[in-house]
Amino acid sequence: MTELLTGLMQASVWLAIAVLLLAASRPLLLALGGAALVYRSWWCVPVLLLTLHLPLPVAPLADALPMLAAAAAWSAPVVAPAAPAWPWLLLVAWALGALGNGAVAWRAQRRFERALGTLRPRADGSWQASADPGLPALVGLWAPRIVVGPGFEADFSAAEQALILQHERSHRRHGDPWANLALLVLRCVFWFHPLLPWAVRRFLRDQELACDARTIDPHPAQRRLYANALLKAQLVHPVAPMACHWRSQPMLKERIAMLKEHKRKALPWMTGQVLVVGMSLGLAAVAWASKGGIDTASIEADPAALANQADTAAAVDVPAKTRDMAPPSYPSAAFEQGLSGKVVLRVEVDAEGKAGEVRVLSSTPAGVFDAASIAAAKKWTFEPARRDGKAVASALKIPMTFQMNETGPAP
């Protein structure tokens, strides 16, 4: 539960960074490539959020020395503390907010579509509604249709009608309804984000400005005609989350101001694409590299001297002690599968402190870590046990724990 909340908070922080970066770089991108390049720069947001869900690489077993203790291998049971209730409360609050925002958006979309009334096809490929809740607009997702109002022919000249239809076809050709659906998902998931309302407004404005540029830049002589068509349309606020309205009140002034400007000498298309892709991948790479820990494997060994198991008849005065215990290699198959386990070894130590016979007393899972444990134990060296001041052979029981865990931030 806490992992889900942590991931959500982490994504929220990076979303804020992406929005601030886009706001700061917008004037430069506008000067370099115009409104179309600014609109494409919003790709960095989904790329960033998707990158945060990519798994981190699993690091090989570090050459850290095993943790040793002189105590016996038995340990008292650990009672886990009761989980706090606040993660559940936060999760429920977030889920209610997300579902509430989704329900409101769905209701607004359905209300707008029902308000269109009866639709009939037109010869130019568009559809004419019997009512006008804010038309012309591109409506729908799977098969978006250009819908015009009942007074479309009376309100606009033939040339203006052609420009409007070209504008809406540009929306459809570039998949803007799907972009609006992705925006709706973000609005539901990050409904609590303080920067999201501004980002939503700015994204929709950049979408319309880019579509205006794609429509009118090939025909600069029609800028005045295009502006007149904007002024003639019904003045509405966007009410359908996934509809692309021809004219909306919040951005009308900015759209007309952009039309008055001379066409910029924009960057070549490929150069602009490389710039946007580089910015998106660079931000995503930084977010991915700093999102959390790297999965590692740790091995713990806890030797306990068992002198009575040695070949000596009497107990030793000083038990054997470990001198050099290089950690075993984590089995690659277990490492790839994320398996953890425990092996208890019986290691015979001769009078010179060298490991002799090594046996597996128990292992969990059976047979997975046995070979690696035995191979490592045969290379260990010890301080031999002593009896009456003389080195004697003895034996040690050494439990070893193979554990997959997660360490701190990635280097």
mmCIF file of C-alpha atoms in Angstrom, residues 15-409:
data_model
loop_
_atom_site.group_PDB
_atom_site.id
_atom_site.type_symbol
_atom_site.label_atom_id
_atom_site.label_comp_id
_atom_site.label_asym_id
_atom_site.label_seq_id
_atom_site.Cartn_x
_atom_site.Cartn_y
_atom_site.Cartn_z
ATOM 1 C CA LEU A 15 5.021 15.758 -13.198
ATOM 2 C CA ALA A 16 5.534 19.131 -11.523
ATOM 3 C CA ILE A 17 9.125 19.239 -12.775
ATOM 4 C CA ALA A 18 8.003 18.428 -16.324
ATOM 5 C CA VAL A 19 5.286 21.093 -16.283
ATOM 6 C CA LEU A 20 7.696 23.732 -14.981
ATOM 7 C CA LEU A 21 10.280 22.741 -17.591
ATOM 8 C CA LEU A 22 7.714 23.052 -20.377
ATOM 9 C CA ALA A 23 6.595 26.436 -19.073
ATOM 10 C CA ALA A 24 10.179 27.673 -18.956
ATOM 11 C CA SER A 25 11.134 26.324 -22.386
ATOM 12 C CA ARG A 26 7.927 27.370 -24.157
ATOM 13 C CA PRO A 27 9.175 30.798 -25.358
ATOM 14 C CA LEU A 28 12.330 29.231 -26.779
ATOM 15 C CA LEU A 29 10.443 26.413 -28.497
ATOM 16 C CA LEU A 30 7.915 28.899 -29.863
ATOM 17 C CA ALA A 31 10.709 31.002 -31.332
ATOM 18 C CA LEU A 32 12.503 28.002 -32.799
ATOM 19 C CA GLY A 33 9.667 25.955 -34.196
ATOM 20 C CA GLY A 34 6.368 27.718 -33.696
ATOM 21 C CA ALA A 35 3.186 26.437 -32.095
ATOM 22 C CA ALA A 36 3.493 22.962 -33.607
ATOM 23 C CA LEU A 37 6.834 22.352 -31.905
ATOM 24 C CA VAL A 38 5.468 23.623 -28.580
ATOM 25 C CA TYR A 39 2.559 21.194 -28.830
ATOM 26 C CA ARG A 40 4.881 18.270 -29.610
ATOM 27 C CA SER A 41 6.963 19.115 -26.543
ATOM 28 C CA TRP A 42 4.082 17.884 -24.343
ATOM 29 C CA TRP A 43 5.144 14.369 -25.273
ATOM 30 C CA CYS A 44 7.706 14.586 -22.488
ATOM 31 C CA VAL A 45 4.915 14.177 -19.894
ATOM 32 C CA PRO A 46 3.659 10.697 -20.938
ATOM 33 C CA VAL A 47 7.201 9.569 -21.737
ATOM 34 C CA LEU A 48 8.319 10.625 -18.258
ATOM 35 C CA LEU A 49 5.412 8.937 -16.463
ATOM 36 C CA LEU A 50 5.793 5.711 -18.442
ATOM 37 C CA THR A 51 9.544 5.643 -17.781
ATOM 38 C CA LEU A 52 8.919 5.780 -14.031
ATOM 39 C CA HIS A 53 7.228 2.372 -14.322
ATOM 40 C CA LEU A 54 10.215 0.711 -15.987
ATOM 41 C CA PRO A 55 12.013 -1.715 -13.657
ATOM 42 C CA LEU A 56 15.440 -0.826 -12.385
ATOM 43 C CA PRO A 57 18.341 -3.146 -13.268
ATOM 44 C CA VAL A 58 19.314 -5.777 -10.775
ATOM 45 C CA ALA A 59 22.843 -5.256 -9.550
ATOM 46 C CA PRO A 60 25.214 -8.211 -9.212
ATOM 47 C CA LEU A 61 26.121 -9.370 -5.763
ATOM 48 C CA ALA A 62 28.468 -6.884 -4.193
ATOM 49 C CA ASP A 63 31.732 -8.001 -2.749
ATOM 50 C CA ALA A 64 30.588 -7.135 0.744
ATOM 51 C CA LEU A 65 31.785 -9.346 3.556
ATOM 52 C CA PRO A 66 29.118 -11.483 5.168
ATOM 53 C CA MET A 67 27.813 -10.438 8.548
ATOM 54 C CA LEU A 68 29.270 -12.699 11.178
ATOM 55 C CA ALA A 69 28.231 -13.316 14.731
ATOM 56 C CA ALA A 70 29.581 -15.609 17.399
ATOM 57 C CA ALA A 71 26.149 -16.431 18.781
ATOM 58 C CA ALA A 72 24.151 -19.517 17.952
ATOM 59 C CA ALA A 73 21.948 -19.627 14.865
ATOM 60 C CA TRP A 74 18.692 -19.517 16.805
ATOM 61 C CA SER A 75 16.816 -16.233 17.087
ATOM 62 C CA ALA A 76 13.662 -15.155 18.836
ATOM 63 C CA PRO A 77 10.532 -14.636 16.738
ATOM 64 C CA VAL A 78 9.915 -11.072 15.654
ATOM 65 C CA VAL A 79 6.427 -9.645 16.045
ATOM 66 C CA ALA A 80 5.581 -7.266 13.196
ATOM 67 C CA PRO A 81 4.062 -3.978 14.322
ATOM 68 C CA ALA A 82 0.505 -3.250 13.342
ATOM 69 C CA ALA A 83 0.236 -1.483 10.015
ATOM 70 C CA PRO A 84 -0.845 2.169 10.338
ATOM 71 C CA ALA A 85 -4.248 3.120 9.003
ATOM 72 C CA TRP A 86 -3.235 6.351 7.275
ATOM 73 C CA PRO A 87 -2.047 4.716 4.003
ATOM 74 C CA TRP A 88 -5.458 3.146 3.559
ATOM 75 C CA LEU A 89 -7.200 6.427 4.296
ATOM 76 C CA LEU A 90 -5.034 8.275 1.767
ATOM 77 C CA LEU A 91 -5.606 5.590 -0.831
ATOM 78 C CA VAL A 92 -9.362 5.708 -0.338
ATOM 79 C CA ALA A 93 -9.346 9.525 -0.592
ATOM 80 C CA TRP A 94 -7.295 9.377 -3.792
ATOM 81 C CA ALA A 95 -9.539 6.684 -5.311
ATOM 82 C CA LEU A 96 -12.681 8.658 -4.504
ATOM 83 C CA GLY A 97 -11.185 11.779 -6.077
ATOM 84 C CA ALA A 98 -10.115 9.892 -9.207
ATOM 85 C CA LEU A 99 -13.491 8.184 -9.619
ATOM 86 C CA GLY A 100 -15.326 11.447 -8.959
ATOM 87 C CA ASN A 101 -13.358 13.332 -11.597
ATOM 88 C CA GLY A 102 -13.845 10.512 -14.075
ATOM 89 C CA ALA A 103 -17.589 10.461 -13.450
ATOM 90 C CA VAL A 104 -17.874 14.230 -13.915
ATOM 91 C CA ALA A 105 -15.923 14.111 -17.193
ATOM 92 C CA TRP A 106 -17.938 11.171 -18.523
ATOM 93 C CA ARG A 107 -21.187 12.924 -17.661
ATOM 94 C CA ALA A 108 -20.061 16.126 -19.404
ATOM 95 C CA GLN A 109 -19.097 14.198 -22.533
ATOM 96 C CA ARG A 110 -22.400 12.331 -22.615
ATOM 97 C CA ARG A 111 -24.392 15.517 -21.999
ATOM 98 C CA PHE A 112 -22.656 17.242 -24.895
ATOM 99 C CA GLU A 113 -23.223 14.324 -27.272
ATOM 100 C CA ARG A 114 -26.894 14.058 -26.335
ATOM 101 C CA ALA A 115 -27.324 17.820 -26.814
ATOM 102 C CA LEU A 116 -26.259 17.471 -30.465
ATOM 103 C CA GLY A 117 -29.596 15.934 -31.307
ATOM 104 C CA THR A 118 -30.020 14.076 -34.581
ATOM 105 C CA LEU A 119 -26.979 13.864 -36.839
ATOM 106 C CA ARG A 120 -27.199 13.620 -40.603
ATOM 107 C CA PRO A 121 -24.275 13.128 -43.009
ATOM 108 C CA ARG A 122 -23.145 15.910 -45.322
ATOM 109 C CA ALA A 123 -21.603 15.640 -48.756
ATOM 110 C CA ASP A 124 -18.234 16.964 -47.529
ATOM 111 C CA GLY A 125 -17.815 14.093 -45.040
ATOM 112 C CA SER A 126 -18.920 16.011 -41.960
ATOM 113 C CA TRP A 127 -22.121 15.607 -39.952
ATOM 114 C CA GLN A 128 -24.756 18.216 -39.246
ATOM 115 C CA ALA A 129 -26.442 18.303 -35.838
ATOM 116 C CA SER A 130 -29.968 19.452 -35.166
ATOM 117 C CA ALA A 131 -28.803 21.521 -32.165
ATOM 118 C CA ASP A 132 -25.704 23.591 -31.408
ATOM 119 C CA PRO A 133 -24.207 23.104 -27.909
ATOM 120 C CA GLY A 134 -20.848 24.478 -29.132
ATOM 121 C CA LEU A 135 -20.098 23.617 -32.738
ATOM 122 C CA PRO A 136 -18.230 23.048 -35.028
ATOM 123 C CA ALA A 137 -16.253 20.355 -33.195
ATOM 124 C CA LEU A 138 -14.553 17.018 -33.671
ATOM 125 C CA VAL A 139 -16.551 14.523 -31.617
ATOM 126 C CA GLY A 140 -15.795 10.912 -30.769
ATOM 127 C CA LEU A 141 -12.797 8.720 -30.094
ATOM 128 C CA TRP A 142 -12.782 5.469 -32.070
ATOM 129 C CA ALA A 143 -14.326 7.056 -35.157
ATOM 130 C CA PRO A 144 -14.244 10.836 -34.573
ATOM 131 C CA ARG A 145 -16.695 12.811 -36.655
ATOM 132 C CA ILE A 146 -16.676 16.454 -37.642
ATOM 133 C CA VAL A 147 -19.993 17.855 -36.443
ATOM 134 C CA VAL A 148 -21.276 21.251 -37.531
ATOM 135 C CA GLY A 149 -24.260 23.205 -36.314
ATOM 136 C CA PRO A 150 -27.625 23.575 -38.056
ATOM 137 C CA GLY A 151 -26.689 27.085 -39.278
ATOM 138 C CA PHE A 152 -23.273 26.149 -40.642
ATOM 139 C CA GLU A 153 -24.046 27.085 -44.257
ATOM 140 C CA ALA A 154 -25.810 30.290 -43.277
ATOM 141 C CA ASP A 155 -23.139 31.497 -40.858
ATOM 142 C CA PHE A 156 -20.026 30.792 -42.916
ATOM 143 C CA SER A 157 -19.017 31.344 -46.496
ATOM 144 C CA ALA A 158 -17.838 28.456 -48.635
ATOM 145 C CA ALA A 159 -14.192 29.452 -48.124
ATOM 146 C CA GLU A 160 -14.658 29.708 -44.363
ATOM 147 C CA GLN A 161 -16.390 26.340 -44.271
ATOM 148 C CA ALA A 162 -13.441 24.787 -46.067
ATOM 149 C CA LEU A 163 -10.983 26.246 -43.540
ATOM 150 C CA ILE A 164 -13.033 25.019 -40.581
ATOM 151 C CA LEU A 165 -13.307 21.513 -41.989
ATOM 152 C CA GLN A 166 -9.583 21.500 -42.763
ATOM 153 C CA HIS A 167 -8.889 22.525 -39.155
ATOM 154 C CA GLU A 168 -10.993 19.697 -37.725
ATOM 155 C CA ARG A 169 -9.484 17.156 -40.141
ATOM 156 C CA SER A 170 -6.075 18.220 -38.896
ATOM 157 C CA HIS A 171 -7.216 17.436 -35.337
ATOM 158 C CA ARG A 172 -8.365 13.999 -36.465
ATOM 159 C CA ARG A 173 -5.264 13.275 -38.530
ATOM 160 C CA HIS A 174 -2.940 14.035 -35.598
ATOM 161 C CA GLY A 175 -4.933 11.994 -33.081
ATOM 162 C CA ASP A 176 -5.888 14.906 -30.864
ATOM 163 C CA PRO A 177 -8.984 13.128 -29.431
ATOM 164 C CA TRP A 178 -6.647 10.417 -28.091
ATOM 165 C CA ALA A 179 -4.386 13.103 -26.649
ATOM 166 C CA ASN A 180 -7.416 14.545 -24.882
ATOM 167 C CA LEU A 181 -8.265 11.100 -23.520
ATOM 168 C CA ALA A 182 -4.729 10.803 -22.110
ATOM 169 C CA LEU A 183 -5.155 14.246 -20.605
ATOM 170 C CA LEU A 184 -8.423 13.123 -19.020
ATOM 171 C CA VAL A 185 -6.677 10.128 -17.456
ATOM 172 C CA LEU A 186 -4.017 12.410 -16.004
ATOM 173 C CA ARG A 187 -6.706 14.712 -14.631
ATOM 174 C CA CYS A 188 -8.299 11.756 -12.852
ATOM 175 C CA VAL A 189 -5.083 10.211 -11.502
ATOM 176 C CA PHE A 190 -3.471 13.491 -10.414
ATOM 177 C CA TRP A 191 -6.631 15.375 -9.468
ATOM 178 C CA PHE A 192 -4.890 16.654 -6.342
ATOM 179 C CA HIS A 193 -1.907 18.142 -8.199
ATOM 180 C CA PRO A 194 -1.754 21.952 -7.792
ATOM 181 C CA LEU A 195 -0.120 22.527 -11.203
ATOM 182 C CA LEU A 196 -2.446 20.289 -13.191
ATOM 183 C CA PRO A 197 -5.232 22.872 -13.839
ATOM 184 C CA TRP A 198 -2.713 25.235 -15.410
ATOM 185 C CA ALA A 199 -1.151 22.381 -17.402
ATOM 186 C CA VAL A 200 -4.557 21.306 -18.734
ATOM 187 C CA ARG A 201 -5.416 24.818 -19.899
ATOM 188 C CA ARG A 202 -2.000 25.312 -21.472
ATOM 189 C CA PHE A 203 -2.101 21.951 -23.238
ATOM 190 C CA LEU A 204 -5.508 22.634 -24.799
ATOM 191 C CA ARG A 205 -4.384 26.081 -25.927
ATOM 192 C CA ASP A 206 -1.216 24.704 -27.478
ATOM 193 C CA GLN A 207 -3.288 22.027 -29.191
ATOM 194 C CA GLU A 208 -5.518 24.617 -30.849
ATOM 195 C CA LEU A 209 -2.623 26.923 -31.715
ATOM 196 C CA ALA A 210 -0.755 24.044 -33.349
ATOM 197 C CA CYS A 211 -3.837 23.074 -35.328
ATOM 198 C CA ASP A 212 -4.304 26.696 -36.417
ATOM 199 C CA ALA A 213 -0.679 26.798 -37.576
ATOM 200 C CA ARG A 214 -0.997 23.550 -39.532
ATOM 201 C CA THR A 215 -4.144 24.834 -41.185
ATOM 202 C CA ILE A 216 -3.193 28.386 -42.092
ATOM 203 C CA ASP A 217 0.598 28.372 -42.543
ATOM 204 C CA PRO A 218 0.361 26.831 -46.054
ATOM 205 C CA HIS A 219 -2.122 29.598 -46.953
ATOM 206 C CA PRO A 220 -0.919 32.830 -45.286
ATOM 207 C CA ALA A 221 -3.186 34.971 -47.464
ATOM 208 C CA GLN A 222 -6.222 33.463 -45.734
ATOM 209 C CA ARG A 223 -5.305 34.587 -42.224
ATOM 210 C CA ARG A 224 -7.927 37.340 -42.141
ATOM 211 C CA LEU A 225 -10.577 34.962 -43.464
ATOM 212 C CA TYR A 226 -9.580 32.434 -40.818
ATOM 213 C CA ALA A 227 -9.871 35.036 -38.045
ATOM 214 C CA ASN A 228 -13.299 36.087 -39.276
ATOM 215 C CA ALA A 229 -14.430 32.463 -39.167
ATOM 216 C CA LEU A 230 -13.250 32.240 -35.569
ATOM 217 C CA LEU A 231 -15.214 35.343 -34.626
ATOM 218 C CA LYS A 232 -18.390 34.081 -36.282
ATOM 219 C CA ALA A 233 -18.518 30.810 -34.347
ATOM 220 C CA GLN A 234 -20.526 30.429 -31.182
ATOM 221 C CA LEU A 235 -18.658 31.569 -28.084
ATOM 222 C CA VAL A 236 -18.413 28.576 -25.732
ATOM 223 C CA HIS A 237 -16.277 27.113 -22.990
ATOM 224 C CA PRO A 238 -14.990 23.619 -23.756
ATOM 225 C CA VAL A 239 -17.596 21.339 -22.210
ATOM 226 C CA ALA A 240 -16.715 17.941 -23.693
ATOM 227 C CA PRO A 241 -13.389 16.572 -22.423
ATOM 228 C CA MET A 242 -12.560 14.667 -25.615
ATOM 229 C CA ALA A 243 -14.098 17.029 -28.195
ATOM 230 C CA CYS A 244 -11.969 19.470 -30.177
ATOM 231 C CA HIS A 245 -14.030 22.671 -30.368
ATOM 232 C CA TRP A 246 -13.498 25.059 -33.266
ATOM 233 C CA ARG A 247 -13.771 28.133 -31.085
ATOM 234 C CA SER A 248 -13.613 28.448 -27.312
ATOM 235 C CA GLN A 249 -13.690 31.541 -25.172
ATOM 236 C CA PRO A 250 -10.492 31.230 -23.049
ATOM 237 C CA MET A 251 -8.133 31.010 -26.043
ATOM 238 C CA LEU A 252 -9.859 33.090 -28.698
ATOM 239 C CA LYS A 253 -7.795 36.231 -28.111
ATOM 240 C CA GLU A 254 -4.513 34.316 -28.147
ATOM 241 C CA ARG A 255 -5.420 32.431 -31.331
ATOM 242 C CA ILE A 256 -6.274 35.629 -33.207
ATOM 243 C CA ALA A 257 -3.087 37.292 -31.935
ATOM 244 C CA MET A 258 -1.041 34.369 -33.266
ATOM 245 C CA LEU A 259 -2.710 34.738 -36.669
ATOM 246 C CA LYS A 260 -1.591 38.370 -36.894
ATOM 247 C CA GLU A 261 2.056 37.419 -36.573
ATOM 248 C CA HIS A 262 4.156 36.676 -39.583
ATOM 249 C CA LYS A 263 5.054 33.061 -40.094
ATOM 250 C CA ARG A 264 8.328 32.299 -38.358
ATOM 251 C CA LYS A 265 11.192 30.656 -40.093
ATOM 252 C CA ALA A 266 10.853 27.513 -38.061
ATOM 253 C CA LEU A 267 13.423 24.810 -37.575
ATOM 254 C CA PRO A 268 13.391 21.968 -40.102
ATOM 255 C CA TRP A 269 10.876 19.302 -39.112
ATOM 256 C CA MET A 270 13.530 16.701 -38.280
ATOM 257 C CA THR A 271 15.555 19.152 -36.191
ATOM 258 C CA GLY A 272 12.496 20.041 -34.153
ATOM 259 C CA GLN A 273 11.672 16.383 -33.655
ATOM 260 C CA VAL A 274 15.202 15.647 -32.448
ATOM 261 C CA LEU A 275 14.996 18.588 -30.031
ATOM 262 C CA VAL A 276 11.701 17.393 -28.536
ATOM 263 C CA VAL A 277 12.778 13.743 -28.386
ATOM 264 C CA GLY A 278 16.061 14.711 -26.746
ATOM 265 C CA MET A 279 14.307 16.812 -24.117
ATOM 266 C CA SER A 280 11.767 14.065 -23.417
ATOM 267 C CA LEU A 281 14.296 11.254 -23.162
ATOM 268 C CA GLY A 282 16.725 13.352 -21.129
ATOM 269 C CA LEU A 283 14.134 14.214 -18.498
ATOM 270 C CA ALA A 284 12.843 10.628 -18.457
ATOM 271 C CA ALA A 285 16.364 9.241 -18.023
ATOM 272 C CA VAL A 286 17.051 11.488 -15.051
ATOM 273 C CA ALA A 287 13.743 10.507 -13.444
ATOM 274 C CA TRP A 288 14.327 6.794 -14.039
ATOM 275 C CA ALA A 289 17.882 6.864 -12.679
ATOM 276 C CA SER A 290 16.823 8.581 -9.464
ATOM 277 C CA LYS A 291 13.510 6.884 -8.789
ATOM 278 C CA GLY A 292 14.677 4.398 -6.185
ATOM 279 C CA GLY A 293 16.944 1.643 -5.114
ATOM 280 C CA ILE A 294 18.631 -1.121 -7.017
ATOM 281 C CA ASP A 295 17.717 -4.679 -6.253
ATOM 282 C CA THR A 296 20.695 -6.491 -4.758
ATOM 283 C CA ALA A 297 21.397 -9.763 -3.121
ATOM 284 C CA SER A 298 22.835 -10.109 0.356
ATOM 285 C CA ILE A 299 24.237 -13.114 2.133
ATOM 286 C CA GLU A 300 24.498 -13.414 5.881
ATOM 287 C CA ALA A 301 26.466 -16.054 7.712
ATOM 288 C CA ASP A 302 26.224 -16.751 11.431
ATOM 289 C CA PRO A 303 28.825 -19.263 12.604
ATOM 290 C CA ALA A 304 28.323 -21.046 15.910
ATOM 291 C CA ALA A 305 31.126 -23.207 17.275
ATOM 292 C CA LEU A 306 30.100 -26.794 17.913
ATOM 293 C CA ALA A 307 33.218 -28.354 19.444
ATOM 294 C CA ASN A 308 31.432 -31.523 20.410
ATOM 295 C CA GLN A 309 30.918 -32.278 16.757
ATOM 296 C CA ALA A 310 34.649 -32.365 16.091
ATOM 297 C CA ASP A 311 36.673 -35.512 16.005
ATOM 298 C CA THR A 312 38.219 -34.650 19.350
ATOM 299 C CA ALA A 313 36.904 -36.606 22.320
ATOM 300 C CA ALA A 314 36.788 -33.765 24.816
ATOM 301 C CA ALA A 315 35.455 -30.211 24.589
ATOM 302 C CA VAL A 316 37.850 -27.521 23.414
ATOM 303 C CA ASP A 317 38.931 -24.611 25.557
ATOM 304 C CA VAL A 318 38.775 -22.031 22.738
ATOM 305 C CA PRO A 319 36.349 -22.645 19.846
ATOM 306 C CA ALA A 320 37.341 -22.061 16.258
ATOM 307 C CA LYS A 321 36.865 -18.593 14.857
ATOM 308 C CA THR A 322 36.417 -17.359 11.330
ATOM 309 C CA ARG A 323 39.335 -15.690 9.626
ATOM 310 C CA ASP A 324 38.513 -15.275 5.922
ATOM 311 C CA MET A 325 35.001 -15.976 4.652
ATOM 312 C CA ALA A 326 34.581 -14.771 1.080
ATOM 313 C CA PRO A 327 30.871 -14.637 0.226
ATOM 314 C CA PRO A 328 29.534 -17.254 -2.165
ATOM 315 C CA SER A 329 28.237 -16.333 -5.579
ATOM 316 C CA TYR A 330 24.487 -15.872 -5.708
ATOM 317 C CA PRO A 331 23.181 -18.591 -8.076
ATOM 318 C CA SER A 332 22.242 -16.899 -11.336
ATOM 319 C CA ALA A 333 18.988 -18.836 -11.721
ATOM 320 C CA ALA A 334 17.857 -17.878 -8.209
ATOM 321 C CA PHE A 335 19.009 -14.304 -8.736
ATOM 322 C CA GLU A 336 16.996 -13.893 -11.954
ATOM 323 C CA GLN A 337 13.901 -15.357 -10.297
ATOM 324 C CA GLY A 338 14.328 -13.266 -7.154
ATOM 325 C CA LEU A 339 14.550 -16.308 -4.904
ATOM 326 C CA SER A 340 15.761 -16.122 -1.316
ATOM 327 C CA GLY A 341 16.674 -18.996 0.930
ATOM 328 C CA LYS A 342 18.683 -20.393 3.810
ATOM 329 C CA VAL A 343 21.368 -23.058 4.051
ATOM 330 C CA VAL A 344 22.854 -24.543 7.241
ATOM 331 C CA LEU A 345 26.354 -25.973 6.745
ATOM 332 C CA ARG A 346 28.520 -28.196 8.915
ATOM 333 C CA VAL A 347 32.136 -27.251 8.223
ATOM 334 C CA GLU A 348 34.987 -29.316 9.645
ATOM 335 C CA VAL A 349 38.051 -27.262 10.542
ATOM 336 C CA ASP A 350 41.436 -28.962 10.887
ATOM 337 C CA ALA A 351 44.227 -28.004 13.260
ATOM 338 C CA GLU A 352 45.698 -25.670 10.634
ATOM 339 C CA GLY A 353 42.477 -23.699 10.277
ATOM 340 C CA LYS A 354 41.551 -25.047 6.849
ATOM 341 C CA ALA A 355 38.106 -26.184 5.874
ATOM 342 C CA GLY A 356 37.719 -29.903 5.470
ATOM 343 C CA GLU A 357 34.509 -31.755 4.814
ATOM 344 C CA VAL A 358 31.479 -29.546 4.236
ATOM 345 C CA ARG A 359 27.963 -30.925 4.553
ATOM 346 C CA VAL A 360 24.529 -29.392 4.148
ATOM 347 C CA LEU A 361 22.442 -29.952 7.251
ATOM 348 C CA SER A 362 19.356 -28.224 5.853
ATOM 349 C CA SER A 363 18.431 -25.933 2.990
ATOM 350 C CA THR A 364 15.394 -23.935 1.926
ATOM 351 C CA PRO A 365 14.466 -24.160 -0.930
ATOM 352 C CA ALA A 366 16.052 -27.570 -1.172
ATOM 353 C CA GLY A 367 19.001 -27.794 -3.540
ATOM 354 C CA VAL A 368 18.911 -24.207 -4.819
ATOM 355 C CA PHE A 369 21.793 -22.702 -2.837
ATOM 356 C CA ASP A 370 23.621 -25.898 -1.764
ATOM 357 C CA ALA A 371 26.329 -26.026 -4.421
ATOM 358 C CA ALA A 372 27.242 -22.332 -4.124
ATOM 359 C CA SER A 373 27.425 -22.586 -0.340
ATOM 360 C CA ILE A 374 29.654 -25.681 -0.337
ATOM 361 C CA ALA A 375 31.983 -24.239 -2.988
ATOM 362 C CA ALA A 376 32.490 -21.054 -0.981
ATOM 363 C CA ALA A 377 32.890 -22.852 2.378
ATOM 364 C CA LYS A 378 35.736 -25.012 1.089
ATOM 365 C CA LYS A 379 37.786 -21.857 0.490
ATOM 366 C CA TRP A 380 37.278 -20.376 3.945
ATOM 367 C CA THR A 381 40.014 -20.217 6.545
ATOM 368 C CA PHE A 382 39.670 -20.173 10.337
ATOM 369 C CA GLU A 383 41.503 -19.730 13.576
ATOM 370 C CA PRO A 384 41.642 -23.345 14.785
ATOM 371 C CA ALA A 385 40.106 -24.406 18.061
ATOM 372 C CA ARG A 386 42.469 -24.904 21.004
ATOM 373 C CA ARG A 387 42.583 -27.338 23.874
ATOM 374 C CA ASP A 388 45.255 -27.072 26.517
ATOM 375 C CA GLY A 389 46.911 -24.406 24.386
ATOM 376 C CA LYS A 390 47.229 -26.634 21.317
ATOM 377 C CA ALA A 391 45.358 -26.328 18.015
ATOM 378 C CA VAL A 392 42.885 -29.139 17.467
ATOM 379 C CA ALA A 393 40.304 -30.066 14.856
ATOM 380 C CA SER A 394 36.709 -29.020 15.410
ATOM 381 C CA ALA A 395 33.534 -28.302 13.525
ATOM 382 C CA LEU A 396 31.291 -25.298 12.997
ATOM 383 C CA LYS A 397 27.633 -25.056 12.119
ATOM 384 C CA ILE A 398 27.137 -22.020 9.902
ATOM 385 C CA PRO A 399 23.675 -20.841 8.831
ATOM 386 C CA MET A 400 23.724 -18.739 5.639
ATOM 387 C CA THR A 401 20.864 -16.577 4.414
ATOM 388 C CA PHE A 402 20.543 -15.663 0.758
ATOM 389 C CA GLN A 403 18.274 -12.611 0.569
ATOM 390 C CA MET A 404 17.003 -10.442 -2.286
ATOM 391 C CA ASN A 405 16.544 -6.929 -0.995
ATOM 392 C CA GLU A 406 16.464 -3.295 -2.082
ATOM 393 C CA THR A 407 19.191 -0.842 -1.189
ATOM 394 C CA GLY A 408 19.380 2.925 -1.337
ATOM 395 C CA PRO A 409 19.321 5.307 -4.302
#
